[in-house]
């Protein structure tokens, strides 16, 4: 099935890039983020930089991630997944992401697309 890894630093940046590229290849308009967004966010140091980011993998590479990013007044929890596995993984992603967020002292926020029925249903 899937295995999970925790990554930080450039390893995380490389894997979130690979994941977002796979998302685009699977569906050209799915999701809120582009790989370039995370590269831009990487340019400013954040308290969450050393906090592990969770990645789920299949035999071809990353299929999902729970990423926390410190934005000063709040910590964002981004749940990113291939459209083909999102329904299956969204609950474990959310639960593991919340566990990561508890290590940060700021409030948790999430951006959710208007058409993201899977995440809206969970929330």
C-alpha positions as a Python dict, from the first residue, in 0.01 Angstrom:
ca = {
    (1, 'X'): (0, 0, 0),
    (2, 'X'): (154, 332, 108),
    (3, 'X'): (449, 404, 333),
    (4, 'X'): (508, 727, 524),
    (5, 'X'): (827, 929, 564),
    (6, 'X'): (908, 1244, 759),
    (7, 'X'): (1127, 1498, 580),
    (8, 'X'): (1275, 1841, 643),
    (9, 'X'): (1500, 2082, 458),
    (10, 'X'): (1589, 2036, 93),
    (11, 'X'): (1465, 1675, 102),
    (12, 'X'): (1116, 1804, 187),
    (13, 'X'): (1134, 2075, -81),
    (14, 'X'): (1232, 1821, -346),
    (15, 'X'): (953, 1582, -252),
    (16, 'X'): (679, 1845, -231),
    (17, 'X'): (791, 1962, -577),
    (18, 'X'): (770, 1606, -714),
    (19, 'X'): (427, 1558, -554),
    (20, 'X'): (283, 1881, -694),
    (21, 'X'): (417, 1793, -1039),
    (22, 'X'): (244, 1453, -1015),
    (23, 'X'): (-79, 1626, -910),
    (24, 'X'): (-62, 1849, -1221),
    (25, 'X'): (7, 1551, -1448),
    (26, 'X'): (-292, 1366, -1304),
    (27, 'X'): (-529, 1663, -1318),
    (28, 'X'): (-437, 2002, -1469),
    (29, 'X'): (-654, 2217, -1240),
    (30, 'X'): (-669, 2020, -915),
    (31, 'X'): (-542, 2168, -590),
    (32, 'X'): (-445, 2510, -460),
    (33, 'X'): (-67, 2496, -489),
    (34, 'X'): (201, 2485, -756),
    (35, 'X'): (555, 2363, -698),
    (36, 'X'): (682, 2719, -745),
    (37, 'X'): (469, 2834, -448),
    (38, 'X'): (671, 2616, -212),
    (39, 'X'): (999, 2734, -363),
    (40, 'X'): (891, 3093, -300),
    (41, 'X'): (784, 3009, 58),
    (42, 'X'): (1125, 2845, 114),
    (43, 'X'): (1301, 3183, 69),
    (44, 'X'): (1201, 3307, 417),
    (45, 'X'): (1311, 3122, 734),
    (46, 'X'): (1019, 2984, 938),
    (47, 'X'): (990, 2822, 1280),
    (48, 'X'): (841, 2516, 1108),
    (49, 'X'): (1145, 2461, 881),
    (50, 'X'): (1293, 2197, 1112),
    (51, 'X'): (955, 2038, 1184),
    (52, 'X'): (902, 1715, 987),
    (53, 'X'): (669, 1719, 689),
    (54, 'X'): (483, 1392, 630),
    (55, 'X'): (486, 1221, 292),
    (56, 'X'): (295, 916, 175),
    (57, 'X'): (452, 711, -105),
    (58, 'X'): (362, 448, -358),
    (59, 'X'): (612, 265, -576),
    (60, 'X'): (637, 566, -812),
    (61, 'X'): (701, 839, -554),
    (62, 'X'): (507, 1079, -331),
    (63, 'X'): (126, 1059, -349),
    (64, 'X'): (35, 1285, -55),
    (65, 'X'): (180, 1518, 206),
    (66, 'X'): (83, 1700, 525),
    (67, 'X'): (290, 2019, 542),
    (68, 'X'): (293, 2280, 818),
    (69, 'X'): (419, 2631, 748),
    (70, 'X'): (459, 2912, 1001),
    (71, 'X'): (310, 3240, 873),
    (72, 'X'): (373, 3437, 1192),
    (73, 'X'): (20, 3483, 1325),
    (74, 'X'): (-84, 3127, 1237),
    (75, 'X'): (46, 2792, 1118),
    (76, 'X'): (-95, 2664, 792),
    (77, 'X'): (-164, 2297, 745),
    (78, 'X'): (-155, 2208, 377),
    (79, 'X'): (-287, 1866, 279),
    (80, 'X'): (-174, 1781, -73),
    (81, 'X'): (-268, 1458, -249),
    (82, 'X'): (-304, 1307, -591),
    (83, 'X'): (-671, 1323, -689),
    (84, 'X'): (-672, 945, -733),
    (85, 'X'): (-579, 877, -366),
    (86, 'X'): (-718, 1181, -185),
    (87, 'X'): (-1040, 1024, -57),
    (88, 'X'): (-849, 725, 79),
    (89, 'X'): (-575, 925, 252),
    (90, 'X'): (-743, 1249, 360),
    (91, 'X'): (-838, 1136, 711),
    (92, 'X'): (-493, 996, 805),
    (93, 'X'): (-331, 1303, 647),
    (94, 'X'): (-551, 1534, 854),
    (95, 'X'): (-494, 1343, 1179),
    (96, 'X'): (-118, 1320, 1133),
    (97, 'X'): (-106, 1685, 1025),
    (98, 'X'): (-285, 1791, 1342),
    (99, 'X'): (-28, 1600, 1546),
    (100, 'X'): (248, 1795, 1368),
    (101, 'X'): (70, 2123, 1432),
    (102, 'X'): (54, 2063, 1805),
    (103, 'X'): (431, 2117, 1817),
    (104, 'X'): (377, 2480, 1707),
    (105, 'X'): (241, 2745, 1941),
    (106, 'X'): (29, 2940, 1690),
    (107, 'X'): (-330, 2880, 1574),
    (108, 'X'): (-390, 2639, 1286),
    (109, 'X'): (-536, 2756, 955),
    (110, 'X'): (-614, 2573, 635),
    (111, 'X'): (-695, 2691, 286),
    (112, 'X'): (-963, 2479, 123),
    (113, 'X'): (-1077, 2508, -236),
    (114, 'X'): (-1447, 2567, -296),
    (115, 'X'): (-1466, 2244, -497),
    (116, 'X'): (-1264, 2027, -256),
    (117, 'X'): (-1558, 1816, -144),
    (118, 'X'): (-1338, 1556, 25),
    (119, 'X'): (-1168, 1799, 262),
    (120, 'X'): (-1481, 2008, 316),
    (121, 'X'): (-1668, 1692, 419),
    (122, 'X'): (-1393, 1601, 667),
    (123, 'X'): (-1382, 1948, 822),
}
